[in-house]
Amino acid sequence: ITVYANSSWHWVTTSPMTVLPFAIIITLLIETVSIAKFNNVRNIKRVFVIVSLANMLSFLAHYAERAYRFILTTGGYSILSAFNKGPYYIVLIGYLFLTIVIELPTVFLFLKKEVSNRKKLILTIVISNITTTSIVAICERLICIGKW
């Protein structure tokens, strides 16, 4: 039987899940405005819907992968464990990588015909994702404190 000795971990201040709604709002606003403004896309509602879809896909992919890793310790595929178990922040370096891998092609696919410079669109998508992921990671670590 596989056993992990992190059963005494707990969040002292608050869980990263309580910060998540604010992180979502900030992320969607920054990414939508930067992509629309820097690429002169007039239909900001369309950009918002596409960015929201891409963020939802990357978020779900991250937690599906994490839930899969919990099979060893929980005995099954556990989404709840992915959100609540262990000393894990939501945003780690792998999250940034997975975010770019999913969001870049998704946003680019739906907006490439609406921009004059596709390289600029790609650069804006990547930079806005790095920016928002970094902001959320820093805030998460400042607000959510845990201990063993």
CSV table of N, CA, C and O in Angstrom, one decimal, residues 11-19 89 139-146:
chain,number,residue,atom,x,y,z
A,11,TRP,N,-4.1,24.5,5.7
A,11,TRP,CA,-4.0,25.9,5.4
A,11,TRP,C,-4.2,26.7,6.6
A,11,TRP,O,-5.2,26.5,7.3
A,12,VAL,N,-3.3,27.6,6.9
A,12,VAL,CA,-3.4,28.4,8.1
A,12,VAL,C,-4.3,29.6,7.8
A,12,VAL,O,-5.2,30.0,8.6
A,13,THR,N,-4.1,30.3,6.7
A,13,THR,CA,-4.9,31.5,6.4
A,13,THR,C,-6.2,31.1,5.6
A,13,THR,O,-7.3,31.1,6.1
A,14,THR,N,-6.0,30.7,4.4
A,14,THR,CA,-7.1,30.3,3.6
A,14,THR,C,-6.6,29.4,2.4
A,14,THR,O,-5.5,29.4,2.1
A,15,SER,N,-7.5,28.5,1.9
A,15,SER,CA,-7.1,27.6,0.8
A,15,SER,C,-7.0,28.4,-0.5
A,15,SER,O,-7.7,29.4,-0.6
A,16,PRO,N,-6.2,28.0,-1.4
A,16,PRO,CA,-6.2,28.7,-2.7
A,16,PRO,C,-7.5,28.7,-3.4
A,16,PRO,O,-7.8,29.5,-4.3
A,17,MET,N,-8.4,27.8,-3.1
A,17,MET,CA,-9.7,27.8,-3.7
A,17,MET,C,-10.5,29.0,-3.4
A,17,MET,O,-11.3,29.4,-4.2
A,18,THR,N,-10.3,29.6,-2.2
A,18,THR,CA,-11.0,30.8,-1.9
A,18,THR,C,-10.5,32.0,-2.7
A,18,THR,O,-11.3,33.0,-2.9
A,19,VAL,N,-9.3,32.0,-3.2
A,19,VAL,CA,-8.7,33.1,-4.0
A,19,VAL,C,-9.1,32.9,-5.5
A,19,VAL,O,-9.0,33.8,-6.2
A,89,TYR,N,-0.2,24.6,-4.1
A,89,TYR,CA,-0.8,25.9,-4.6
A,89,TYR,C,-1.5,25.5,-6.0
A,89,TYR,O,-1.0,24.5,-6.6
A,139,CYS,N,0.2,36.3,-5.7
A,139,CYS,CA,-0.9,36.6,-4.8
A,139,CYS,C,-1.3,35.3,-4.0
A,139,CYS,O,-1.6,35.4,-2.8
A,140,GLU,N,-1.3,34.2,-4.7
A,140,GLU,CA,-1.7,33.0,-4.0
A,140,GLU,C,-0.7,32.7,-2.9
A,140,GLU,O,-1.1,32.3,-1.8
A,141,ARG,N,0.5,32.9,-3.1
A,141,ARG,CA,1.5,32.6,-2.1
A,141,ARG,C,1.6,33.6,-0.9
A,141,ARG,O,1.9,33.3,0.2
A,142,LEU,N,1.1,34.8,-1.2
A,142,LEU,CA,1.1,35.9,-0.2
A,142,LEU,C,-0.2,35.7,0.6
A,142,LEU,O,-0.2,36.0,1.8
A,143,ILE,N,-1.3,35.3,0.1
A,143,ILE,CA,-2.6,35.2,0.8
A,143,ILE,C,-2.8,33.8,1.4
A,143,ILE,O,-3.2,33.7,2.6
A,144,CYS,N,-2.4,32.7,0.8
A,144,CYS,CA,-2.6,31.4,1.2
A,144,CYS,C,-1.4,30.8,1.9
A,144,CYS,O,-0.4,30.4,1.2
A,145,ILE,N,-1.4,30.7,3.2
A,145,ILE,CA,-0.3,30.2,3.9
A,145,ILE,C,-0.7,28.9,4.6
A,145,ILE,O,-1.7,28.9,5.3
A,146,GLY,N,0.2,27.9,4.5
A,146,GLY,CA,-0.1,26.6,5.2
A,146,GLY,C,1.1,26.2,6.0
A,146,GLY,O,2.2,26.7,5.9
